[in-house]
């Protein structure tokens, strides 16, 4: 495909940005330079028995193609394409193929499989001669990922929907099986519609895991049939709750979009609000000054040394786990405050009676509560302290969220645990807005500064790890703790930044920031077209002129483009799993 | 001047007001007396103009209607645990307020809110007296101008909460004697890096008016785009707007100006010159030096490069005509010809400029002086006062009219030097009031991710600014007030509300109430304001978990804390 003459041509053509702006970048991609129109009677076909969520995904895709109305991010917004479009062929058919022998499971079923058994690979082929395009995969989940890529090919000018850079061929699959986003719905509440919109956006960038930090010390919005008191007394208001029907709705909505829901009931810390309904189970509830008893107000933790509390926690976790079909469940485990227990007579009494230290009592608590989860066939996911700070017995399959700092991944890996990157120094979306505590003018937030998309994009998931340790990395996620966020800034604080880890963990690390910027602009505009209030990364003037606003611009003084970006526009084929195509 | 309208009361009331945090008024009135009774709002509540007023301006009548709607429709639950449920016992005995009587002082001259708001800065009368008794007798609002009355109405709406359909106020009776500490309280919006639809600007104006801001500083155009349609210069927007839809037509402008005026807000329009003008090259190539030159860093602080060829008499005349044409579209007595970030390298490498300088024997600064005098004169001839960025005073040796007002932006440290030169000052310092800071750099591929003005400027930081720091008493009289500013390299409609609100309210109170406010006390009121803004359709963001908002003080950093 690549010849010397096409290389030369590409250098000359490089004044034009690439017409495709896929996000995440497929792991191998071959593109041409023809235009292709979308026929008015365009249809997507899928032979064989088709699960309902696949049918729905097909009709959503047809909708996106017609309604995105995204104009190309170039000066003139695509008006320069109109000439080429007069001679362009029309595409009237996209055929989906499940490989022979593949199960026609629902997307939901595939998405909810254990992390490492999910099959998200697909092959997409869009010819330039108007003959049918096709997507081939060995699972409906793979077909969904292919459809998602397909929707990102299309632009609109003067009522014509078209793709550029065809023919296009990609064989694509994720570098890492866990690509997530965490939302905290306890510091501030988010209506179901906000969560669904976020799931839509996640699906657009092929994220596959919604980590739902649903409750915390401040509020308990989750209605659990066996424990209704918790939300009745602990939700911010009777309308700030997630009913069992809401949960089903969210889980189904996510599943249909290739997203599994990892719910978290953080224990034994971060549980103050449980004291409203079950005061007997909480030590140091709302004790002041709060900073002696907790990392943030209000103080209050499960009385982990108490048998009754341990059983309560085990029953609670099991009840919640039954509401979620995922094979993973997070029991939390972060920021335990020992002082709270030192000053809790009830805990001290339990410890005296059993002759245990606090750490020994914690071990019993963890073993019991984790067993409740494992008995339901689920794998516990814990915050890093459970491995790094406490001496507790964990199932070797337990998966660890590395959060305090990215360098802790090494120690977690050395202990042999599978890990998810969730480091505050790279992936915390809330950092950088200053302290939210009162009476603290000018104090920085503990995790300042703001984590830019460039910063997370350049993260190396296997830094300092041996080859064996690197195998323990399942992927990673951006996280939004919501002390300073609510529905009013959910979209703007998350998008498009969270897309940077979506690409990092799908396409693999090492991407070029300047090239990514052009595509990220495109994604941000497409998100806006779909109703997500994604924010601009640069003035529109820059977005329309790729490279020109770089610190060291791609273009030189007299306007002749240098060759720094030629490879990006060239036809090329890469083997799956080998470095990204824009590194060549 | 309003500052001294009620001198006899002020001292006493300022002392008293530090003792109370029972109301959640924003900005905090400069004097406030409160009681401990509750009061319900009658379903037939009305605002009645009393006294011998023969003519009530239309915009005041409309403001009265909006006020009645707001007190009924805000439906804000008190920001306390239970959201007001614990107030219910008080309401059984509470009297009902049937009416607010609005009257004007003996010497009041009835002009519209807009006319009053557009007066020269120091002649605007924003003072008012508001009394709400607890016995059900009518509340009274007294002012000397429709603008003062409007400010009082804004305060009145902030007294009311709702629980289960009952609208009520607490801590009555309330007596307020209020007027601003500083005459200029603004917000600047840049509509050139990104375009904002008129509806966004109107929503900003609404929010501004609720916190008694009185000046929209509209940085309408810049190097990236020229969305302003200027009669006789229509080609500038035609060729320089981001798209044919992303323009402000003369009708839009008239609409914005009148919407602002009716809300007590004057519009200070800025046409930044001679720098920040690259986009003019699209329509008038001959007037721009180094247009879109690369590498841009050599020629400008941000891309694209391009500045007015100010040494050219033709360009100077073009600019003077342009400024004049824009200035006539805006009724304000203020006009900003900009003047920041001039890049001399652009001119050093511009043959046209060099040839003019050689033939006239002028150096660049002399040519600039001529340009500034000519263009400013065009503005002054229309009876307007130029407002310039600080470089015009501090960096360049140009002749400015002594009335010229300087925006101090590079650093709050510049204020002293500007004051020493005798110019009046509007605080607009990047290190306190730039709302865009802290989002990381937007120049790719800035891996360090630092924007030039990181970190993020918190509301607490702006709130604790001292407008008179290091100034002598005489220099202090030059301080007109200040503003928060939003440069929109990384902002658009998508994040306008959350990046501005409630932070911009911090300077609104700073310049109305005066400096020295306590941030802990302010926090609980700012929560209240943020929630009220949300009720009125502005996406203000939470500044703490709701748990903290409902429990004033509970999330303060304990004084025992070592961190």
PDB file of C-alpha atoms in Angstrom, chain A residues 178-182 202 207-211 420 475-479 498 501-502 505:
ATOM      1  CA  UNK A 178     -10.513  -2.178  32.040  1.00  0.00           C
ATOM      2  CA  UNK A 179     -11.251   1.377  30.844  1.00  0.00           C
ATOM      3  CA  UNK A 180     -13.372   3.177  33.331  1.00  0.00           C
ATOM      4  CA  UNK A 181     -14.811   6.318  34.772  1.00  0.00           C
ATOM      5  CA  UNK A 182     -15.665   6.789  38.432  1.00  0.00           C
ATOM      6  CA  UNK A 202     -18.325   6.849  27.861  1.00  0.00           C
ATOM      7  CA  UNK A 207     -15.016   2.919  27.932  1.00  0.00           C
ATOM      8  CA  UNK A 208     -16.343  -0.281  29.404  1.00  0.00           C
ATOM      9  CA  UNK A 209     -16.584   0.239  33.154  1.00  0.00           C
ATOM     10  CA  UNK A 210     -18.671   2.637  35.202  1.00  0.00           C
ATOM     11  CA  UNK A 211     -17.231   2.681  38.715  1.00  0.00           C
ATOM     12  CA  UNK A 420      -6.423  -0.518  38.090  1.00  0.00           C
ATOM     13  CA  UNK A 475      -6.258  -0.704  32.791  1.00  0.00           C
ATOM     14  CA  UNK A 476      -7.351   2.505  34.416  1.00  0.00           C
ATOM     15  CA  UNK A 477      -9.888   5.238  34.833  1.00  0.00           C
ATOM     16  CA  UNK A 478     -10.553   8.897  35.392  1.00  0.00           C
ATOM     17  CA  UNK A 479     -12.360   9.728  38.616  1.00  0.00           C
ATOM     18  CA  UNK A 498     -11.800  11.693  30.615  1.00  0.00           C
ATOM     19  CA  UNK A 501      -7.570   7.767  29.573  1.00  0.00           C
ATOM     20  CA  UNK A 502     -10.114   6.089  27.309  1.00  0.00           C
ATOM     21  CA  UNK A 505      -6.011   2.306  27.818  1.00  0.00           C
TER      22      UNK A 505
END
